[in-house]
Short mmCIF file of C-alpha atoms and ligand atoms in Angstrom, two decimals:
data_model
loop_
_atom_site.label_atom_id
_atom_site.label_comp_id
_atom_site.label_asym_id
_atom_site.label_seq_id
_atom_site.Cartn_x
_atom_site.Cartn_y
_atom_site.Cartn_z
CA MET A 1 34.46 52.60 -25.05
CA TYR A 2 33.70 52.21 -28.78
CA ASP A 3 37.36 53.76 -30.13
CA LYS A 4 37.61 54.58 -33.62
CA VAL A 5 35.42 52.61 -36.90
CA ARG A 6 37.30 51.75 -40.13
CA PHE A 7 37.09 50.51 -43.33
CA ILE A 8 39.66 47.81 -44.13
CA GLU A 9 41.10 45.18 -46.86
CA LYS A 10 41.16 41.67 -45.41
CA GLY A 11 41.94 38.67 -47.41
CA GLY A 12 40.59 41.30 -50.53
CA GLU A 13 37.62 41.35 -48.43
CA LYS A 14 36.49 45.04 -46.77
CA GLN A 15 35.72 44.81 -43.48
CA ILE A 16 34.24 47.05 -40.99
CA GLU A 17 36.67 47.24 -37.53
CA ILE A 18 35.94 48.90 -34.29
CA LYS A 19 37.95 49.73 -32.16
CA VAL A 20 37.33 48.93 -28.44
CA VAL A 21 39.21 50.48 -25.49
CA ALA A 22 38.58 50.05 -21.75
CA ARG A 23 37.41 52.65 -19.77
CA ARG A 24 40.23 54.43 -18.23
CA ASN A 25 40.84 53.08 -14.77
CA SER A 26 38.68 50.16 -15.19
CA GLN A 27 39.37 46.94 -12.96
CA ALA A 28 39.17 43.99 -15.10
CA ILE A 29 36.64 40.98 -13.93
CA CYS A 30 37.98 37.67 -14.28
CA SER A 31 36.02 35.01 -16.38
CA CYS A 32 36.61 32.59 -13.70
CA CYS A 33 34.92 33.94 -11.15
CA SER A 34 33.26 37.10 -12.23
CA ARG A 35 34.82 39.30 -9.60
CA SER A 36 36.99 42.39 -10.53
CA ALA A 37 40.89 41.81 -10.37
CA PRO A 38 43.20 44.40 -10.27
CA ARG A 39 44.63 43.84 -13.71
CA TYR A 40 47.86 42.21 -14.69
CA ASP A 41 49.26 42.20 -18.10
CA ARG A 42 47.68 42.59 -21.78
CA LEU A 43 47.38 40.45 -24.23
CA LYS A 44 47.35 40.34 -28.22
CA GLU A 45 44.40 41.66 -29.82
CA ARG A 46 41.49 39.67 -30.64
CA ARG A 47 38.62 39.91 -32.87
CA PHE A 48 35.05 39.13 -32.45
CA GLU A 49 32.30 40.09 -35.05
CA PHE A 50 29.68 41.32 -35.21
CA ILE A 51 26.20 41.50 -36.86
CA PRO A 52 27.58 42.08 -40.58
CA LEU A 53 26.36 45.62 -41.56
CA TRP A 54 25.34 46.94 -45.56
CA GLY A 55 26.62 43.31 -46.11
CA TYR A 56 30.07 44.30 -44.93
CA ARG A 57 30.44 41.77 -41.75
CA VAL A 58 31.86 44.07 -38.58
CA PHE A 59 34.35 43.14 -36.02
CA LEU A 60 35.56 44.47 -32.81
CA VAL A 61 38.77 44.69 -31.97
CA TYR A 62 40.84 44.46 -28.33
CA LEU A 63 43.35 44.55 -26.74
CA MET A 64 42.95 41.31 -24.25
CA ARG A 65 43.62 42.08 -20.33
CA ARG A 66 44.52 39.90 -17.97
CA VAL A 67 44.10 39.68 -14.18
CA GLN A 68 45.92 39.16 -11.16
CA CYS A 69 42.78 37.44 -9.09
CA SER A 70 43.11 37.02 -5.56
CA GLY A 71 41.06 33.90 -5.73
CA CYS A 72 41.82 32.57 -9.02
CA GLY A 73 45.00 33.08 -9.65
CA ILE A 74 46.40 34.48 -13.12
CA LYS A 75 43.07 34.43 -16.04
CA VAL A 76 41.98 35.88 -19.18
CA GLU A 77 39.32 38.91 -18.10
CA GLU A 78 36.00 38.40 -18.98
CA VAL A 79 34.57 40.70 -21.53
CA PRO A 80 30.54 41.60 -21.94
CA TRP A 81 30.03 40.62 -25.60
CA ALA A 82 31.63 37.30 -25.70
CA ARG A 83 32.24 34.17 -24.07
CA GLY A 84 35.70 32.23 -23.10
CA LYS A 85 37.49 31.69 -26.32
CA ARG A 86 34.87 32.52 -28.63
CA GLU A 87 35.16 34.62 -32.18
CA LEU A 88 31.67 35.55 -32.46
CA THR A 89 30.02 38.31 -30.63
CA ASP A 90 26.76 37.22 -28.36
CA THR A 91 24.45 39.43 -30.66
CA TYR A 92 25.95 37.86 -33.85
CA MET A 93 25.11 34.30 -32.07
CA GLN A 94 21.95 35.15 -31.54
CA PHE A 95 20.81 36.95 -34.55
CA LEU A 96 22.39 33.30 -36.41
CA ALA A 97 20.25 31.56 -34.65
CA TYR A 98 17.41 33.97 -35.53
CA TRP A 99 18.03 33.30 -38.63
CA ALA A 100 19.00 29.45 -38.92
CA LYS A 101 15.23 29.36 -37.09
CA LYS A 102 13.67 30.60 -40.72
CA LEU A 103 16.34 29.25 -43.51
CA SER A 104 18.92 26.06 -43.55
CA TRP A 105 22.02 26.76 -41.43
CA GLN A 106 23.69 26.63 -45.65
CA GLU A 107 21.16 29.61 -45.99
CA VAL A 108 22.21 31.54 -42.77
CA ALA A 109 25.62 30.75 -43.92
CA VAL A 110 26.22 32.07 -47.09
CA SER A 111 23.21 35.20 -46.13
CA PHE A 112 25.72 36.12 -43.76
CA ARG A 113 29.02 35.28 -44.95
CA THR A 114 30.08 32.64 -42.53
CA SER A 115 30.84 29.29 -42.35
CA TRP A 116 28.05 26.41 -41.66
CA LYS A 117 30.47 25.64 -38.71
CA LYS A 118 29.84 29.00 -36.95
CA VAL A 119 25.79 28.87 -37.68
CA PHE A 120 26.37 26.28 -35.50
CA GLN A 121 28.38 26.88 -33.55
CA ALA A 122 25.88 29.94 -32.81
CA VAL A 123 23.04 27.16 -32.68
CA GLU A 124 24.77 25.68 -30.68
CA TYR A 125 25.25 28.24 -28.00
CA ILE A 126 21.72 29.21 -28.02
CA VAL A 127 19.70 26.00 -27.57
CA GLN A 128 23.30 25.34 -24.25
CA TRP A 129 21.65 28.17 -22.63
CA GLY A 130 17.86 27.80 -23.23
CA LEU A 131 18.21 24.32 -21.84
CA ARG A 132 19.16 25.63 -18.87
CA HIS A 133 17.22 28.62 -18.07
CA ARG A 134 13.80 27.60 -19.50
CA ASP A 135 11.12 26.40 -17.48
CA LEU A 136 10.16 22.64 -17.09
CA SER A 137 7.44 23.63 -14.68
CA GLY A 138 3.13 22.62 -15.07
CA ILE A 139 3.81 20.26 -17.78
CA THR A 140 0.73 18.23 -17.31
CA ALA A 141 0.53 16.00 -20.69
CA ILE A 142 3.68 14.78 -21.99
CA GLY A 143 2.90 12.91 -26.01
CA VAL A 144 5.72 10.15 -26.29
CA ASP A 145 6.61 9.60 -29.91
CA GLU A 146 9.51 8.25 -32.50
CA ILE A 147 11.26 9.47 -35.74
CA ALA A 148 13.54 7.60 -37.85
CA TRP A 149 16.89 8.67 -38.32
CA HIS A 150 20.87 7.74 -40.05
CA LYS A 151 18.65 6.89 -43.01
CA GLY A 152 16.11 5.32 -41.74
CA HIS A 153 18.43 2.94 -39.61
CA LYS A 154 17.90 4.09 -36.53
CA TYR A 155 15.41 6.14 -34.13
CA LEU A 156 15.06 8.53 -31.74
CA THR A 157 12.83 8.47 -29.07
CA MET A 158 10.49 12.65 -28.78
CA VAL A 159 9.20 13.65 -25.90
CA TYR A 160 6.36 16.23 -26.10
CA GLN A 161 4.65 18.56 -24.04
CA ILE A 162 0.99 18.92 -25.61
CA ASP A 163 -0.51 20.83 -22.94
CA ALA A 164 -2.95 22.94 -24.74
CA GLY A 165 -1.15 26.34 -25.83
CA ALA A 166 1.95 25.03 -24.71
CA THR A 167 3.86 22.35 -27.47
CA ARG A 168 7.31 21.84 -27.26
CA LEU A 169 10.34 18.96 -27.25
CA ILE A 170 11.47 18.43 -24.21
CA TRP A 171 13.33 15.62 -24.32
CA MET A 172 14.93 14.18 -27.23
CA GLY A 173 17.22 9.97 -26.59
CA LYS A 174 19.37 7.38 -28.85
CA ASP A 175 16.44 4.52 -29.57
CA ARG A 176 13.30 4.05 -28.59
CA THR A 177 13.61 0.94 -25.90
CA VAL A 178 12.95 0.23 -22.45
CA LYS A 179 15.80 1.69 -21.18
CA THR A 180 15.68 5.23 -23.70
CA LEU A 181 12.27 6.18 -21.87
CA LEU A 182 13.56 5.17 -17.67
CA ARG A 183 16.25 7.70 -19.18
CA PHE A 184 13.17 10.99 -19.80
CA PHE A 185 11.77 9.30 -16.80
CA ARG A 186 15.16 10.03 -14.78
CA PHE A 187 15.43 13.01 -16.31
CA PHE A 188 12.05 14.67 -15.79
CA GLY A 189 12.14 13.42 -12.23
CA ARG A 190 9.67 12.39 -9.78
CA PRO A 191 7.54 15.06 -8.98
CA ARG A 192 7.25 16.62 -12.38
CA SER A 193 6.11 12.93 -13.37
CA GLN A 194 3.41 12.60 -11.02
CA GLY A 195 2.05 15.63 -12.61
CA ILE A 196 1.65 14.49 -15.83
CA GLN A 197 -2.05 13.39 -16.30
CA TYR A 198 -2.05 13.40 -19.88
CA VAL A 199 0.29 11.00 -21.60
CA CYS A 200 -0.46 10.02 -25.33
CA SER A 201 1.47 7.32 -27.59
CA ASP A 202 2.03 4.69 -29.92
CA MET A 203 1.40 1.19 -29.71
CA TRP A 204 4.58 0.38 -29.60
CA LYS A 205 5.66 -1.81 -26.52
CA PRO A 206 8.79 -0.30 -24.53
CA TYR A 207 6.97 2.97 -24.17
CA ILE A 208 3.33 1.39 -23.55
CA LYS A 209 5.45 -0.68 -20.44
CA VAL A 210 7.82 2.06 -19.47
CA ILE A 211 4.21 5.12 -19.38
CA LYS A 212 2.76 2.44 -17.23
CA LYS A 213 5.33 2.61 -14.77
CA LYS A 214 6.24 5.80 -14.24
CA THR A 215 3.39 7.88 -14.30
CA VAL A 216 0.61 5.15 -12.48
CA GLU A 217 -2.05 8.45 -12.01
CA ALA A 218 -1.47 10.10 -15.94
CA LEU A 219 -4.06 8.66 -18.45
CA HIS A 220 -2.65 7.06 -21.48
CA ILE A 221 -3.91 7.77 -24.41
CA LEU A 222 -2.73 6.02 -27.65
CA ASP A 223 -2.55 7.79 -30.88
CA ARG A 224 -5.20 7.98 -32.98
CA PHE A 225 -3.27 8.47 -35.94
CA HIS A 226 -1.33 5.42 -35.11
CA ILE A 227 -4.69 3.56 -34.90
CA VAL A 228 -5.46 4.68 -38.46
CA ALA A 229 -1.87 4.07 -39.54
CA LYS A 230 -1.94 -0.50 -38.81
CA PHE A 231 -5.48 0.05 -40.30
CA ASN A 232 -3.70 1.09 -43.70
CA LYS A 233 -0.68 -0.60 -43.50
CA ALA A 234 -4.06 -3.69 -43.51
CA ILE A 235 -6.07 -2.65 -46.23
CA ASP A 236 -2.24 -2.27 -48.01
CA GLU A 237 -1.21 -5.76 -47.25
CA VAL A 238 -5.06 -7.76 -48.32
CA ARG A 239 -4.77 -5.71 -51.40
CA ALA A 240 -1.56 -6.66 -52.57
CA LEU A 241 -1.82 -10.29 -52.14
CA GLU A 242 -5.56 -10.55 -53.14
CA TYR A 243 -4.36 -8.54 -56.86
CA ARG A 244 -1.31 -11.37 -57.16
CA GLN A 245 -3.75 -13.75 -56.81
CA MET A 246 -6.73 -12.79 -59.32
CA LYS A 247 -3.87 -12.45 -61.78
CA THR A 248 -1.71 -15.60 -61.62
CA GLU A 249 -5.39 -17.18 -61.90
CA GLY A 250 -6.48 -14.92 -64.46
CA TYR A 251 -8.90 -12.51 -63.67
CA GLU A 252 -9.38 -8.94 -65.12
CA PRO A 253 -7.10 -6.46 -63.00
CA LEU A 254 -10.48 -5.19 -60.82
CA LEU A 255 -7.62 -3.89 -58.95
CA LYS A 256 -5.44 -1.53 -60.58
CA HIS A 257 -4.30 1.96 -59.40
CA SER A 258 -7.45 1.20 -56.25
CA ARG A 259 -4.64 1.71 -53.36
CA TRP A 260 -5.87 5.04 -53.04
CA CYS A 261 -9.63 4.76 -53.47
CA LEU A 262 -9.29 1.87 -50.50
CA LEU A 263 -6.81 4.04 -48.39
CA LYS A 264 -8.08 7.12 -48.43
CA ARG A 265 -11.56 8.74 -47.27
CA ARG A 266 -13.96 8.32 -48.43
CA GLU A 267 -15.18 11.75 -48.43
CA ARG A 268 -11.66 12.70 -49.82
CA LEU A 269 -11.70 11.14 -52.54
CA ALA A 270 -11.18 12.75 -55.32
CA GLU A 271 -14.38 12.03 -58.73
CA LYS A 272 -12.51 10.07 -60.19
CA GLN A 273 -10.86 7.64 -57.66
CA GLU A 274 -14.83 7.44 -55.83
CA ALA A 275 -16.01 6.30 -59.71
CA LYS A 276 -12.97 3.48 -59.27
CA LEU A 277 -14.26 2.20 -55.31
CA SER A 278 -18.64 2.22 -56.10
CA ASP A 279 -17.30 0.34 -58.79
CA LEU A 280 -14.80 -2.11 -56.59
CA LEU A 281 -17.84 -1.90 -54.02
CA ARG A 282 -20.68 -4.13 -56.74
CA TYR A 283 -17.98 -6.87 -56.15
CA ASN A 284 -17.56 -9.53 -52.94
CA LEU A 285 -13.55 -9.36 -52.65
CA ARG A 286 -11.91 -9.09 -50.17
CA SER A 287 -9.87 -6.13 -50.32
CA VAL A 288 -13.28 -4.40 -50.32
CA ARG A 289 -14.83 -6.08 -46.83
CA ALA A 290 -11.69 -4.93 -45.59
CA TYR A 291 -11.63 -1.05 -47.11
CA LEU A 292 -16.05 -1.45 -45.67
CA LEU A 293 -15.15 -3.21 -43.01
CA LYS A 294 -12.05 0.55 -42.02
CA GLU A 295 -15.15 2.77 -43.08
CA ASP A 296 -16.95 0.98 -40.43
CA PHE A 297 -14.32 1.43 -37.89
CA ASN A 298 -14.15 4.91 -38.18
CA GLN A 299 -17.78 5.74 -36.46
CA LEU A 300 -15.63 5.25 -33.31
CA TRP A 301 -14.26 8.69 -33.36
CA GLU A 302 -17.83 9.89 -33.34
CA TYR A 303 -18.65 8.30 -29.87
CA VAL A 304 -18.84 10.46 -26.76
CA SER A 305 -19.27 8.00 -24.55
CA PRO A 306 -16.34 5.49 -23.47
CA ALA A 307 -19.37 3.33 -22.63
CA TRP A 308 -20.42 3.30 -26.15
CA ALA A 309 -17.28 3.51 -27.87
CA ASP A 310 -16.32 0.25 -25.82
CA LYS A 311 -19.64 -1.55 -26.64
CA PHE A 312 -18.40 -0.06 -30.36
CA LEU A 313 -16.02 -2.12 -30.32
CA ASN A 314 -16.82 -5.42 -28.51
CA ARG A 315 -19.24 -5.48 -31.65
CA TRP A 316 -16.94 -4.44 -34.80
CA THR A 317 -13.67 -6.40 -32.98
CA THR A 318 -15.93 -9.63 -33.50
CA ARG A 319 -16.86 -9.09 -37.17
CA ALA A 320 -13.61 -8.37 -37.81
CA MET A 321 -12.06 -11.65 -36.28
CA ARG A 322 -15.37 -13.21 -38.46
CA SER A 323 -14.35 -11.74 -41.48
CA LYS A 324 -11.38 -14.31 -42.62
CA ILE A 325 -9.15 -11.34 -43.71
CA GLY A 326 -5.81 -12.32 -41.40
CA PRO A 327 -4.23 -8.43 -41.64
CA ILE A 328 -7.48 -7.27 -40.79
CA LYS A 329 -7.81 -9.81 -37.58
CA LYS A 330 -4.15 -8.78 -36.37
CA VAL A 331 -5.68 -5.61 -36.63
CA ALA A 332 -8.78 -6.59 -34.77
CA LYS A 333 -6.73 -8.25 -31.40
CA MET A 334 -4.55 -5.27 -31.96
CA VAL A 335 -7.97 -2.99 -30.64
CA ARG A 336 -9.02 -5.45 -28.26
CA ARG A 337 -5.02 -6.18 -26.61
CA HIS A 338 -5.69 -1.96 -26.40
CA GLN A 339 -8.85 -1.15 -25.98
CA PRO A 340 -8.91 0.06 -22.29
CA LEU A 341 -6.24 2.21 -24.01
CA ILE A 342 -7.86 3.24 -26.85
CA LEU A 343 -11.20 3.59 -24.67
CA ASN A 344 -9.43 6.73 -22.83
CA TRP A 345 -9.09 8.71 -26.01
CA PHE A 346 -13.16 9.20 -24.99
CA LYS A 347 -12.53 9.94 -21.02
CA ALA A 348 -9.67 12.18 -21.73
CA LYS A 349 -12.69 14.13 -23.78
CA LYS A 350 -10.95 14.19 -26.87
CA ALA A 351 -9.01 16.53 -25.65
CA PHE A 352 -5.52 15.18 -27.31
CA SER A 353 -5.57 14.24 -30.27
CA SER A 354 -3.07 12.66 -32.56
CA GLY A 355 -2.99 16.05 -34.31
CA VAL A 356 -0.54 17.86 -31.63
CA VAL A 357 1.93 15.00 -30.96
CA GLU A 358 1.49 14.42 -34.92
CA GLY A 359 2.08 17.79 -36.20
CA LEU A 360 5.33 18.30 -33.55
CA ASN A 361 6.54 15.36 -35.21
CA ASN A 362 6.47 15.82 -38.63
CA LYS A 363 7.64 18.90 -37.63
CA ALA A 364 11.04 17.39 -36.41
CA LYS A 365 11.22 14.96 -39.44
CA VAL A 366 11.07 17.55 -41.65
CA THR A 367 14.36 18.91 -39.75
CA THR A 368 16.14 15.55 -39.47
CA ARG A 369 15.07 15.63 -43.51
CA ASN A 370 16.93 19.09 -44.15
CA SER A 371 19.80 17.94 -41.66
CA TYR A 372 22.40 18.94 -43.61
CA GLY A 373 25.74 18.48 -42.37
CA PHE A 374 24.10 16.79 -38.88
CA ARG A 375 26.29 13.98 -39.43
CA THR A 376 26.40 13.42 -35.39
CA TYR A 377 23.70 12.50 -33.13
CA HIS A 378 24.76 15.97 -31.59
CA GLY A 379 24.10 17.84 -34.60
CA VAL A 380 20.86 16.50 -34.21
CA GLU A 381 20.12 17.25 -31.24
CA ILE A 382 20.78 21.13 -31.50
CA ALA A 383 18.93 21.06 -35.05
CA LEU A 384 16.43 19.99 -32.92
CA TYR A 385 16.05 21.65 -29.78
CA HIS A 386 16.79 25.08 -31.24
CA ALA A 387 13.15 24.55 -34.16
CA LEU A 388 11.03 22.52 -31.61
CA GLY A 389 12.33 23.43 -28.16
CA ASN A 390 10.92 26.54 -28.42
CA LEU A 391 13.44 27.15 -25.61
CA PRO A 392 13.66 31.32 -23.81
CA THR A 393 17.35 33.65 -25.52
CA PRO A 394 19.81 34.82 -23.38
CA PRO A 395 18.15 38.84 -23.00
CA MET A 396 19.71 41.09 -25.79
CA SER A 397 19.32 44.62 -25.42
CA HIS A 398 18.42 44.26 -29.41
CA LYS A 399 15.69 42.04 -30.72
CA PHE A 400 15.95 40.88 -34.51
CA CYS A 401 12.30 40.40 -35.18
ZN1 ZN B 501 38.65 35.23 -10.34
#
């Protein structure tokens, strides 16, 4: 029961204090087994922080009791507004975690006059609750990708659900090895893994290996985004080499400022870039030939039938191999090696484009980049599940949105 409410002065700060008392003759509840038990004695008063009001911090003050439980012995009682030794009430933790999705954790701490550490504790509690109570049934499509972490020195493997209308982070693990992804499948379990029909990933060998082994029935789709990225890298290489070569041989610097004209899709070029490109196309440069091969490859995505896409790939790779341009030949070999997986994209009727995994992964990158303060893996894990896990929250009488 709520008793007296009053303003107090503490450490130069005005606070609101709400006294809470147990109903007379009420039995306390054992925090160990959640059964009611006779009272043993009283402990010191404890303060539990509640949602701030009008800019004042609010505390519930309660004299904790101990119980003499027949099963567990002498234990501290369980209270309905907080767990264990926590100083924050469940409601306040949910409140902080809610805002920590919209603002940086530091901003939340400042806005509600609390510390970064307490915001972390709140998010951690909500995430752990969410992970325990989430439903992982009915997942038929997953995307596997990686993000760099620790200033790019380390990697995290991310597994997303990418079913239509249900996208979220379902698992993450350290590194990007065979062992990492095997750990996911061990966690996910065999019955659920058998329900997976589509897997979308990049060309990272360890992933391909594990996916092949663990999702035999599923259609494995290579992510379009990652194929395009390989092209861009190849074009960059060709251009940089040719630029240097022309310079040392004393030619006009034709390729100066040409990087984006050659990388961007033609329809997205700005007027000035388009002019530069038209100019370049008049020369028989390796960079230009590589560019034309890349542009040509884009037609692939317009195909509907896997058989015709297959024919196109055969023609394209033959031409690319004859181009005598090293980096482009490398791409062609890569395409040949993964041709069946690329074609799966058409078999899946383009249902799972790179967009979904790309979008989730970008959000993950932003979260880790803004992760000022998350030095440990545990911290990053909590932040990522909070931002991307779409986790359920504990039932509350109050909604914050
Ligand atoms: Zn007990």
